[in-house]
Every structure is written in C-alpha cells, then in structure tokens.
PDB file of C-alpha atoms and ligand atoms in Angstrom:
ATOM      1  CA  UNK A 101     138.522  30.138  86.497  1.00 45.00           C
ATOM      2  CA  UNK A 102     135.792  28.189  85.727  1.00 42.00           C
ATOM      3  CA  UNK A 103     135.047  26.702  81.815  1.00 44.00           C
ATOM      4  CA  UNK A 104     131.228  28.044  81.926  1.00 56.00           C
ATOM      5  CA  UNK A 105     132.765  31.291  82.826  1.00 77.00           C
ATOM      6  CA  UNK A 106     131.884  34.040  79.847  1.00 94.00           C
ATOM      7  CA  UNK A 107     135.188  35.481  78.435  1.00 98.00           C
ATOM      8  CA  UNK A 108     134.762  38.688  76.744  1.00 98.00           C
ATOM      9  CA  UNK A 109     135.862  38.594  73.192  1.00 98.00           C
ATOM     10  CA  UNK A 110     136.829  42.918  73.508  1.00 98.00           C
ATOM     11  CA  UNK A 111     137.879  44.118  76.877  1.00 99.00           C
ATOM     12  CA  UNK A 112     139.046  48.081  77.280  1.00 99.00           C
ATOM     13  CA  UNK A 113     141.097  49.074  80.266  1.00 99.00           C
ATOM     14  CA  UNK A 114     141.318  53.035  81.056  1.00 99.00           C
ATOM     15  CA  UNK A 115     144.344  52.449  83.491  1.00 98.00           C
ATOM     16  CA  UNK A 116     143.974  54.972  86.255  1.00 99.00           C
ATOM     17  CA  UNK A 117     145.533  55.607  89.303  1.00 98.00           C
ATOM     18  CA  UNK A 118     149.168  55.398  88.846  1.00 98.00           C
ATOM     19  CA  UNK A 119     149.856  58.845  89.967  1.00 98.00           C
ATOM     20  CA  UNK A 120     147.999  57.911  93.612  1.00 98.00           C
ATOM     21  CA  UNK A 121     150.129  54.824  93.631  1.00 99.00           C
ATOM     22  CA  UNK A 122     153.438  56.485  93.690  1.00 98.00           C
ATOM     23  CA  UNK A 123     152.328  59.201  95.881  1.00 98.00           C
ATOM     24  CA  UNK A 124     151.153  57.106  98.967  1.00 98.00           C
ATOM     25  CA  UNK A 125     154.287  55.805  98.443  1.00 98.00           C
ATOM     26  CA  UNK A 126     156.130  59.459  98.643  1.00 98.00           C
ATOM     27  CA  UNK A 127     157.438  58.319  94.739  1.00 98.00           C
ATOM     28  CA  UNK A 128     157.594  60.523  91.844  1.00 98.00           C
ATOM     29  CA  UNK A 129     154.538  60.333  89.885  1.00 98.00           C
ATOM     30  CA  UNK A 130     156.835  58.773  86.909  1.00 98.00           C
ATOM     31  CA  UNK A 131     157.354  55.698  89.242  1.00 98.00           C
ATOM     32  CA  UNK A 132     153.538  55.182  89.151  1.00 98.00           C
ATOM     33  CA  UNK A 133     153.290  54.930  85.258  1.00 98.00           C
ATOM     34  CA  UNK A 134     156.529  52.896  84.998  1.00 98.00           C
ATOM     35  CA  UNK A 135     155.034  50.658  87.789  1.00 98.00           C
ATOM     36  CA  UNK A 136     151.727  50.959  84.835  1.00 98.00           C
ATOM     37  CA  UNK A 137     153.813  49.256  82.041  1.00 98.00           C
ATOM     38  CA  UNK A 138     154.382  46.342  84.493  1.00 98.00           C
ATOM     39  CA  UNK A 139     151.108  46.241  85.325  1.00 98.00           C
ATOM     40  CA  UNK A 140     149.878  46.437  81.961  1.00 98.00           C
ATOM     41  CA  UNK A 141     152.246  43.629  80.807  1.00 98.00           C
ATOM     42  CA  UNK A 142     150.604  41.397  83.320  1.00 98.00           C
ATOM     43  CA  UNK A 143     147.406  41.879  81.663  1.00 98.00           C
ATOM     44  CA  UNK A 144     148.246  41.491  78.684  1.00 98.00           C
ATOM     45  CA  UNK A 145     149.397  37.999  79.975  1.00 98.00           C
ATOM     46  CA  UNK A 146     146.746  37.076  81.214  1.00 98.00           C
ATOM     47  CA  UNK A 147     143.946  38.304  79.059  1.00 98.00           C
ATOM     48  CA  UNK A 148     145.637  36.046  76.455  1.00 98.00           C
ATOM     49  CA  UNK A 149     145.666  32.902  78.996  1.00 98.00           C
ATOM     50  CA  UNK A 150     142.128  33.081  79.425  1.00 98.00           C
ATOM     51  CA  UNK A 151     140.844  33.867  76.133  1.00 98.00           C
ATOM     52  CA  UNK A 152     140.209  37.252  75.275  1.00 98.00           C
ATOM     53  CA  UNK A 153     140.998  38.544  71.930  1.00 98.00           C
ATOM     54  CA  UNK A 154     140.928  41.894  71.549  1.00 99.00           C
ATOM     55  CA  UNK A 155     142.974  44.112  74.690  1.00 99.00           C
ATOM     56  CA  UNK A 156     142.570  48.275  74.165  1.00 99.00           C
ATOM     57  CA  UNK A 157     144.210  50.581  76.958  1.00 99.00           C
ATOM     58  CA  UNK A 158     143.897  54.162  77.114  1.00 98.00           C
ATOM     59  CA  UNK A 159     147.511  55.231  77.872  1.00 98.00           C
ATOM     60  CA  UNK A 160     148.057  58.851  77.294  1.00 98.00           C
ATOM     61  CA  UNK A 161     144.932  60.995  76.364  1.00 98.00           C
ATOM     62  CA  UNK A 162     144.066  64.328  74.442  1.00 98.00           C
ATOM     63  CA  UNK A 163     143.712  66.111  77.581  1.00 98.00           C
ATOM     64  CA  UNK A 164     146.851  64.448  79.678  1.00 98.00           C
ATOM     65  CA  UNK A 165     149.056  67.533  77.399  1.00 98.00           C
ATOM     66  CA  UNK A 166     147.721  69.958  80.279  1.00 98.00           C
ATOM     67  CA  UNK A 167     149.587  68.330  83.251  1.00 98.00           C
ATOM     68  CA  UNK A 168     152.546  69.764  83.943  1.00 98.00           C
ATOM     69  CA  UNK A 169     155.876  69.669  81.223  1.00 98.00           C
ATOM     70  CA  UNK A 170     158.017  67.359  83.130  1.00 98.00           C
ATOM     71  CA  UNK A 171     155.232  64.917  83.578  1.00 98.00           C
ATOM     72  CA  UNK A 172     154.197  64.729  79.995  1.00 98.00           C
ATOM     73  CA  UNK A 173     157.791  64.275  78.557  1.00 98.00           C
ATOM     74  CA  UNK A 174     158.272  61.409  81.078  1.00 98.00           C
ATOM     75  CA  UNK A 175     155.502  59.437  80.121  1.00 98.00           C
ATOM     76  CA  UNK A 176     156.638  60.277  76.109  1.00 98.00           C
ATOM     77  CA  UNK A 177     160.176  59.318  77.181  1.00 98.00           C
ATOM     78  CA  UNK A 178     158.400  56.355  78.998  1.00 98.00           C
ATOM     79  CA  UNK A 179     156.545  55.353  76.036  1.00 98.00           C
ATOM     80  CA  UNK A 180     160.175  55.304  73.346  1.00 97.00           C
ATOM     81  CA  UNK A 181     161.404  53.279  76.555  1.00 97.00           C
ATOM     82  CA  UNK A 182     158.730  50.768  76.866  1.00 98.00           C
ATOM     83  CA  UNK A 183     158.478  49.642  73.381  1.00 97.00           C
ATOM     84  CA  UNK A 184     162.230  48.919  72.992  1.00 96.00           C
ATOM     85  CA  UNK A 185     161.509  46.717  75.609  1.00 97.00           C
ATOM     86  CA  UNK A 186     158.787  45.268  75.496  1.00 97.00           C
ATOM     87  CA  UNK A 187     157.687  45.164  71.818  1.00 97.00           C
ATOM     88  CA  UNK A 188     160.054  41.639  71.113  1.00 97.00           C
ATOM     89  CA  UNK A 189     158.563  39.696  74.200  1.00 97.00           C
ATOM     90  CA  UNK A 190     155.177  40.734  72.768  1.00 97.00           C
ATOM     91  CA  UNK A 191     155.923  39.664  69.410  1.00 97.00           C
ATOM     92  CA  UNK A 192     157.384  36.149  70.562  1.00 96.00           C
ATOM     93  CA  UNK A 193     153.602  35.917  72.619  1.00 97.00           C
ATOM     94  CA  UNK A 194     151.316  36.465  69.418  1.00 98.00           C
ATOM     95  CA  UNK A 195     150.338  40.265  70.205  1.00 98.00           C
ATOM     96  CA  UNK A 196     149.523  42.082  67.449  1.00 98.00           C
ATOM     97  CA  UNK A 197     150.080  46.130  68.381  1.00 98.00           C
ATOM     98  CA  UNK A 198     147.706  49.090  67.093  1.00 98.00           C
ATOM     99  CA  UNK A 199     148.172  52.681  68.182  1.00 98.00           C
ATOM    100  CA  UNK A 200     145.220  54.507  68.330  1.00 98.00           C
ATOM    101  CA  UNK A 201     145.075  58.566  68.210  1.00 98.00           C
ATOM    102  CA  UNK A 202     146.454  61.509  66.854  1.00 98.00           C
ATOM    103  CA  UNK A 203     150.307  60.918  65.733  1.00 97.00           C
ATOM    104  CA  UNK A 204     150.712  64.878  64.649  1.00 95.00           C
ATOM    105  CA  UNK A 205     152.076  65.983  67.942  1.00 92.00           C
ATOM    106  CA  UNK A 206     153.757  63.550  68.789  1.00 97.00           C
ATOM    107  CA  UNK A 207     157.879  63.628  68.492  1.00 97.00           C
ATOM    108  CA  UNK A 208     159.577  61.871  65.723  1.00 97.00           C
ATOM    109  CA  UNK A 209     161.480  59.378  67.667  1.00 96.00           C
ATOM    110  CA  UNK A 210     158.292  58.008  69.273  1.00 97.00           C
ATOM    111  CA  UNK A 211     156.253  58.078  66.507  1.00 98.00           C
ATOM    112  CA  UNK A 212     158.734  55.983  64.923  1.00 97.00           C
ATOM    113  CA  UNK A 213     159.032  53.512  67.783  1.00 97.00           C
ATOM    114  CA  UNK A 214     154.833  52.847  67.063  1.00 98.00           C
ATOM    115  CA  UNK A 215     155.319  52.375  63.519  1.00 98.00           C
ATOM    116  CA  UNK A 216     158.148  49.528  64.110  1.00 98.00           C
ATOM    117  CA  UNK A 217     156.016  48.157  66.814  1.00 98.00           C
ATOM    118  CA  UNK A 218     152.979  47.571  64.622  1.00 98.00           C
ATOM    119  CA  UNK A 219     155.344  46.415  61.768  1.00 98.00           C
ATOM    120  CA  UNK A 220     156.955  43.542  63.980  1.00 97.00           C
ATOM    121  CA  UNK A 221     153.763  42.435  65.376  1.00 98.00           C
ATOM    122  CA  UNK A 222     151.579  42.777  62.000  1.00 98.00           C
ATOM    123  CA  UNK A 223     151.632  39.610  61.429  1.00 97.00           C
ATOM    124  CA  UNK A 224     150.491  38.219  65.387  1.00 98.00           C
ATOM    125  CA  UNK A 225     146.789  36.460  65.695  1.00 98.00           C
ATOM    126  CA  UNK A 226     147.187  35.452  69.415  1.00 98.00           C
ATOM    127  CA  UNK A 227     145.450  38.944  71.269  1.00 98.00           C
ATOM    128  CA  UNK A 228     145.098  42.336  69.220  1.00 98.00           C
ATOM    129  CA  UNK A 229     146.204  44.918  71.302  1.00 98.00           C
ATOM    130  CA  UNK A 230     145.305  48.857  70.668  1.00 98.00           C
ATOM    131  CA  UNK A 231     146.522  51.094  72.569  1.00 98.00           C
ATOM    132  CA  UNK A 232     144.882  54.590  72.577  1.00 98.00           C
ATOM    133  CA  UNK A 233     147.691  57.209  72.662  1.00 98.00           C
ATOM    134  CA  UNK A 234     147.242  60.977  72.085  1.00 98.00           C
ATOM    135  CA  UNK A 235     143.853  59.536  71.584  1.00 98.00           C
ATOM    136  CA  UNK A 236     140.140  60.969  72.488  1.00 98.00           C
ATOM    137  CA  UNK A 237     136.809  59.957  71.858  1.00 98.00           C
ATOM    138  CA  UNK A 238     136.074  63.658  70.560  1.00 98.00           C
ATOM    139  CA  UNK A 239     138.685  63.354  68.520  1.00 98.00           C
ATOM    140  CA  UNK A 240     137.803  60.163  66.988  1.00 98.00           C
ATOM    141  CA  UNK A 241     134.604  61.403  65.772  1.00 98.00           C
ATOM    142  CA  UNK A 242     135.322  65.037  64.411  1.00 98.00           C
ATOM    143  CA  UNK A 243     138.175  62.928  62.689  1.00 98.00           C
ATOM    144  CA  UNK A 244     136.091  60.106  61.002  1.00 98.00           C
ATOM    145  CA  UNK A 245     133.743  62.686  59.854  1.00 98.00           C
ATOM    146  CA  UNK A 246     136.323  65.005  58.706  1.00 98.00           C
ATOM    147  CA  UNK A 247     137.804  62.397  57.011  1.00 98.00           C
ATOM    148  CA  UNK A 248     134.086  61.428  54.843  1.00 98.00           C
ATOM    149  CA  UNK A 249     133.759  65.241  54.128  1.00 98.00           C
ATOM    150  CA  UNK A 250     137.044  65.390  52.620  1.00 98.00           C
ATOM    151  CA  UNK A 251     136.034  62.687  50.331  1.00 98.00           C
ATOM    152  CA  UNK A 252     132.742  63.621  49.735  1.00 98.00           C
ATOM    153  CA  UNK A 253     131.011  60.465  51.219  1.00 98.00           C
ATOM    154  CA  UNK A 254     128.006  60.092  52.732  1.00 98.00           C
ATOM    155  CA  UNK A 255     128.031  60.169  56.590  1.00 97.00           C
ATOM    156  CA  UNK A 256     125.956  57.493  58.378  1.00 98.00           C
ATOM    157  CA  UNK A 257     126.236  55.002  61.698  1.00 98.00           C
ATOM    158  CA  UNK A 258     128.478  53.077  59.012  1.00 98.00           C
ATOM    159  CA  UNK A 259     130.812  55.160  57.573  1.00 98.00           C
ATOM    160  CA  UNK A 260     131.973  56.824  60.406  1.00 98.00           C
ATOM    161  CA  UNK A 261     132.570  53.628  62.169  1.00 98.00           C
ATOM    162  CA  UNK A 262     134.948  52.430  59.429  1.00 98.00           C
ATOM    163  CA  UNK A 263     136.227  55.919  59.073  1.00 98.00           C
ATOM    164  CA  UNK A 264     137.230  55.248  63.127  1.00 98.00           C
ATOM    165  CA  UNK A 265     140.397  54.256  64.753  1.00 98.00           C
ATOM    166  CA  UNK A 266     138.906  51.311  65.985  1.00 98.00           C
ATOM    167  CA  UNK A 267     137.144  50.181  62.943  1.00 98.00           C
ATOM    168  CA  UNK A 268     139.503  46.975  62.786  1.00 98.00           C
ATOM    169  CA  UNK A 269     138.019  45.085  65.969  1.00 98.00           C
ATOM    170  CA  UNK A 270     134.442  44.926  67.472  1.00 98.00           C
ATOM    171  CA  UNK A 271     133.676  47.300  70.122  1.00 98.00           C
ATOM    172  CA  UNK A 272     134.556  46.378  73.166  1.00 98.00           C
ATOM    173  CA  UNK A 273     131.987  44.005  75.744  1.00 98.00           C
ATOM    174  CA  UNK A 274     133.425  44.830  78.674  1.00 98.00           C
ATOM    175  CA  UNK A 275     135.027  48.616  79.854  1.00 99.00           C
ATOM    176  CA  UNK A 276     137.071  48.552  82.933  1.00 99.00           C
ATOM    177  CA  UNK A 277     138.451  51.530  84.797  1.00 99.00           C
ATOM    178  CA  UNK A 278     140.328  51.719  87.399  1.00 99.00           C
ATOM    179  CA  UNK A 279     141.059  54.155  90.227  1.00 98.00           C
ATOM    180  CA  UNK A 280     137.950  54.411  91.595  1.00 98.00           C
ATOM    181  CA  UNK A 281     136.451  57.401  89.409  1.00 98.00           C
ATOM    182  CA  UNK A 282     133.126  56.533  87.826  1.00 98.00           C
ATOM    183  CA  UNK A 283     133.771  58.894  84.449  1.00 98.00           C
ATOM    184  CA  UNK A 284     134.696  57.808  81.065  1.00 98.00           C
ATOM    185  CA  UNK A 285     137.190  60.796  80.571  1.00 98.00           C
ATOM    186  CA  UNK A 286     137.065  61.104  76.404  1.00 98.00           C
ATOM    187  CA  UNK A 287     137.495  57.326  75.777  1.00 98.00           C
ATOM    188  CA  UNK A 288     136.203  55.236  73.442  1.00 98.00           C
ATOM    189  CA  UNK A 289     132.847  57.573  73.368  1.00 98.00           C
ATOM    190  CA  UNK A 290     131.084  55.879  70.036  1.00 98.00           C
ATOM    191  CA  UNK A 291     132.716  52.357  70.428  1.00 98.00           C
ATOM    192  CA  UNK A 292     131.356  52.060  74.465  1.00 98.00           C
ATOM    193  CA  UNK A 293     127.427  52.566  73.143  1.00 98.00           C
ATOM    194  CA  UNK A 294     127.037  49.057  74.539  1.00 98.00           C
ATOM    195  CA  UNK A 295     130.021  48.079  76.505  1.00 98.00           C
ATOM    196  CA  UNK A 296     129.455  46.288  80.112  1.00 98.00           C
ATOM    197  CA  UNK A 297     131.103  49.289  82.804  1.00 98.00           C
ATOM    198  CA  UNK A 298     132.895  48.138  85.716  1.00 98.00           C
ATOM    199  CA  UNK A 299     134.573  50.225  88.007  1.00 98.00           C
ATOM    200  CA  UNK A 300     137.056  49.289  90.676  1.00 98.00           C
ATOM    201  CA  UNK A 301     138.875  50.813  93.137  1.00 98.00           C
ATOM    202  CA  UNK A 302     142.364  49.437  92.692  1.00 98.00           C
ATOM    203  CA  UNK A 303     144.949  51.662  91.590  1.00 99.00           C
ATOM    204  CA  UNK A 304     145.830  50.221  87.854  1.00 99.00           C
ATOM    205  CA  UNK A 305     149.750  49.123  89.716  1.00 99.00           C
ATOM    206  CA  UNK A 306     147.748  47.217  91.667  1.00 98.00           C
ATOM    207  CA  UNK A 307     145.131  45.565  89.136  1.00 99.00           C
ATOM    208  CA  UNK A 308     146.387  41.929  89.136  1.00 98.00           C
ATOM    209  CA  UNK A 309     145.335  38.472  87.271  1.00 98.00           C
ATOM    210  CA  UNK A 310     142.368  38.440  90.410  1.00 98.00           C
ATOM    211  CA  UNK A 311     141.095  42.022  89.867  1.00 98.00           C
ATOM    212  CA  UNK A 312     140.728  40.897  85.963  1.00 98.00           C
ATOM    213  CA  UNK A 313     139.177  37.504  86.899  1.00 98.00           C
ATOM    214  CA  UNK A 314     136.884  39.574  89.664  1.00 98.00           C
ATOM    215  CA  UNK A 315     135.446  41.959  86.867  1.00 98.00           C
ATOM    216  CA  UNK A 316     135.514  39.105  84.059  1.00 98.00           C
ATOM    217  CA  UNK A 317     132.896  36.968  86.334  1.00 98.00           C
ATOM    218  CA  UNK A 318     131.054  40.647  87.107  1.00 98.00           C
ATOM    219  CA  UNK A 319     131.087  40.524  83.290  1.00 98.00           C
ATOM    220  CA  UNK A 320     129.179  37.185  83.068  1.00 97.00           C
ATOM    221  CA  UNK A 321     126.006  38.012  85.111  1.00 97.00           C
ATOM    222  CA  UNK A 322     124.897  40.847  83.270  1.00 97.00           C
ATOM    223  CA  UNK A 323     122.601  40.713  81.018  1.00 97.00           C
ATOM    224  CA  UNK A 324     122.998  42.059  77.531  1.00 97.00           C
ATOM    225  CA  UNK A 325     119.948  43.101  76.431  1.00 97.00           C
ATOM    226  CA  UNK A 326     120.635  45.451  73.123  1.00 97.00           C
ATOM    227  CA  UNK A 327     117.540  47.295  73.845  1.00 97.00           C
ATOM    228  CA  UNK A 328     115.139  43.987  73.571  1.00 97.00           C
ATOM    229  CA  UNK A 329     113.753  42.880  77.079  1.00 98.00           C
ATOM    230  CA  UNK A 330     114.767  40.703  79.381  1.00 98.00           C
ATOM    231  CA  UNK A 331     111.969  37.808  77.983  1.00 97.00           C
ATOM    232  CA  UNK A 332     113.549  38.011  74.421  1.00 97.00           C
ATOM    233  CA  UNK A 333     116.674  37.589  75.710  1.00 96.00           C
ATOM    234  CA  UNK A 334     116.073  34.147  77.727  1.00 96.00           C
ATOM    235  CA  UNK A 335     113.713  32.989  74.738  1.00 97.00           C
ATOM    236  CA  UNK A 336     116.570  33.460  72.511  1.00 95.00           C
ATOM    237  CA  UNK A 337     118.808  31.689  75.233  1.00 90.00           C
ATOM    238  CA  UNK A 338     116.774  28.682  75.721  1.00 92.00           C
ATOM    239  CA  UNK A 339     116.143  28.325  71.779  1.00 87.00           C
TER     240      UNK A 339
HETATM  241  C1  IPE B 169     146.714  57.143  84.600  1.00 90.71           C
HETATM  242  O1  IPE B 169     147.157  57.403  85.888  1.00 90.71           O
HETATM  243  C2  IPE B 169     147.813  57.253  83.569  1.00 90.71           C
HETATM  244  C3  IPE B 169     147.732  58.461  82.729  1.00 90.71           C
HETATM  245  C4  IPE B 169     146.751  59.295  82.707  1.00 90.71           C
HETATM  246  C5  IPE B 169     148.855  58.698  81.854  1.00 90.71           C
HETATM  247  P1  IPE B 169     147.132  58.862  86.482  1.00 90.71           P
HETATM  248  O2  IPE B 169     148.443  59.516  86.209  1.00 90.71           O
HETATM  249  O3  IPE B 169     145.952  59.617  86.000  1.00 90.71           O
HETATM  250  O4  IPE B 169     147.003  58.542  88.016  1.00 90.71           O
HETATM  251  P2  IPE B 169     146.159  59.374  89.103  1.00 90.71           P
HETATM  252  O5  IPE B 169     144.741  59.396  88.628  1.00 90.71           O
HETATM  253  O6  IPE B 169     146.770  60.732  89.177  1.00 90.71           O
HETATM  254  O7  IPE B 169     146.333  58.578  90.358  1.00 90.71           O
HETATM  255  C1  IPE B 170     142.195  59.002  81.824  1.00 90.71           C
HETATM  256  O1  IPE B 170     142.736  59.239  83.075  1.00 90.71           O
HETATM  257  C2  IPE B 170     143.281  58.896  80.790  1.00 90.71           C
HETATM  258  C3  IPE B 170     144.174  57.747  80.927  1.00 90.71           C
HETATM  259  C4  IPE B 170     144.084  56.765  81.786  1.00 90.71           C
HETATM  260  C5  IPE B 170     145.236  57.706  79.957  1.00 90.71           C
HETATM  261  P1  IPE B 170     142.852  60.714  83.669  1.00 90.71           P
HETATM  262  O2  IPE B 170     143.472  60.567  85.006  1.00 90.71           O
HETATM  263  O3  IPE B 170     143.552  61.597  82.707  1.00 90.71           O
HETATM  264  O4  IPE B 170     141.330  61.160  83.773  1.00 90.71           O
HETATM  265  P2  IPE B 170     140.666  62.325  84.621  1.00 90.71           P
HETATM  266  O5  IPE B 170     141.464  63.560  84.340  1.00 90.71           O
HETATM  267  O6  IPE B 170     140.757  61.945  86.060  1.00 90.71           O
HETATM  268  O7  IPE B 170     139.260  62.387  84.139  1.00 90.71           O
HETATM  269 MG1   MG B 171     144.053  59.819  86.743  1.00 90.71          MG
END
C-alpha cells in the first residue's frame, strides 16, 4: 500500500459468512468457523503490518444461542480450542486480548480460557484486540445503565460510555462486514454512531490481506464530516 494511504486507528470486523463457505463446499458448518479462526488470524496479521491499532470482531453474538445445540457447542468448543492455540503466537506478536460481552452463560472452562488469555497478553501495546463474545449492542447499553443505577450515578452520553465494554479504546473509524448482508445485527450499536460502513461480499474465509487493503483505501475517500459540512471540513484541512 501506499504511505499517503489513511490507516484507520479502530477497525471492527462482524465476520460473516462462514456457514455459506462450508456449505458450497458440502462441509459441516463447523468447518466454516474453524476455516474463521484462520481467517481471522490473518487479519490480525495484517492489520498490525499496516498500522492499525485497535482490531474488534464480533465472534459469537446474543442471538447466535438460537441456532441449533450442536452448532452452538461447536463454536464454544471451538472457542476453548482456539485460544490454547493461538493465544501464545499472539502474545509473542504484541496483541493485547479483550473479551467483550456477557460471561454469565458461558461454561466454566471457557470462561477461564478468556481470563488467561487477557492475563498473558495484558501487558501487549502492538494491536488491542476485543473480541465481542456472547456480546450485543442491546446488551451493552441496558448493562452500562444498569450498572450507573446500581450505583446511583448520574446517566449521561459520558457515563454510559465508560460504564461500556468498549470504554477502553475509541470507537471504531471503520466497520466492516462481511457476507454480503447490509445489517448491523446487535453490534457495536452506541460505539458505530460515526463509524465508516463497508460491506463486502466475500465470505469472512475468504476475506484476505487484499479485501482489507480494498476496504482500507474505500476507508480513505470518505469524508468524515461529524455533522459540520463539507466546506468546514476542507478549511480545517487546508489550515
Ligand atoms: C458468522 O458466520 C459466524 C457466527 C455467527 C458465529 P455465520 O455462521 O453466520 O455464516 P453464514 O451467515 O451462515 O454464512
Ligand atoms: C452476526 O452474524 C454475528 C456474528 C458474526 C458473530 P449473524 O449471521 O448471526 O447475523 P444475522 O443473523 O444474519 O443477522
Ligand atoms: Mg451469518
């Protein structure tokens, strides 16, 4: 890539498609979301080589607990599985690991397996990644203000952003989903106010270091404009 190119400091991934992946292959859908974790090690990879600091991936949300039993234990079992073996390459790399969502509900074993995976990585400054799991936008909220009731504090734009899973990084620039469906599908619904969409049509297995570059320079030709017009925005530019 080019050095003028704008690199998003925050990009968010909803990784979508997996299950179409392994079915146009006549594969279990399980052998779509393992073929996910390769994919998403890839771009983890390569967000880091070109700069971004912040990576957050929706990988299991509040409404994936309605597809069917064997399904949902796979991608738990998948989950335990993954971090094993991934969690020490990541930590050798600089990636710093936050799991975002609801842990009650989750089993033991892989609630464990995030805990030791944030712990071994706590101390990593090269790319945070979060990665939304039993997490939902709806969720976020009613918990952040849940959370300020409780302690009797005031609730404003503020406090419920602190209160927020996502309170340690700045939203996200850019919000990539893959798959092809233009929804947001409970993600990220407070922290996306002003996040730069872009939707593609590759299946997430198949989102590769030139699908990221492809919606990083989509990235930097929009203008940001916050509200403010378009003249504010170049006078500011050319000040
Ligand atoms: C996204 O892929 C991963 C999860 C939701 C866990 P899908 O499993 O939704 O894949 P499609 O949309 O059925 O192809
Ligand atoms: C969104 O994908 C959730 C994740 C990628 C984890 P879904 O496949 O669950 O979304 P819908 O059901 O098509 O909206
Ligand atoms: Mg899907």
């Amino acid at each position: 890539m080019a050095d003028s190119t704008v690199v998003p400091h925050h990009i968010a991934i909803v990784m979508d498609g997996n299950g179409r992946w392994a079915s146009r292959r006549l594969l279990p859908r399980l052998v779509g979301h393992k073929q996910g974790v390769e994919s998403l090690r890839r771009c983890v990879r390569a967000c880091r080589e070109r700069g971004v600091r912040v990576l957050t991936v929706f990988a299991f949300s509040s409404e994936n607990w309605n597809r069917p039993q064997d399904e949902v234990s796979g991608l738990m079992e998948l989950m335990a599985m993954a971090l094993a073996r991934e969690v020490p390459q990541l930590a050798k790399e600089g990636v710093r690991l936050h799991f975002v969502g609801e842990r009650a509900g989750l089993s033991d074993k892989v609630r464990a397996g995030l805990a030791q995976s944030e712990d071994a990585t706590a101390h990593n400054t090269a790319l945070v990644l979060n990665v939304c799991f039993n997490y939902g936008g709806r969720w976020d909220i009613a918990q952040a203000a849940a959370a300020l009731a409780q302690r009797g504090e005031p609730i404003t734009e503020a406090s419920l952003h602190a209160a927020m899973g996502m309170a340690h990084v700045a939203d996200p620039d850019l919000l990539i989903r893959t798959g092809g469906e233009m929804r947001i599908s409970n993600f990220l619904l407070w922290q996306a106010a002003y996040s730069e969409l872009y939707f593609s049509d590759r299946l997430w297995p198949d989102f590769d270091e030139a699908a990221l570059d492809e919606a990083i320079s989509a990235y930097g030709a929009r203008e940001r404009r916050f509200g403010k017009t378009s003249e504010q925005i170049q006078a500011a530019r050319s000040a």
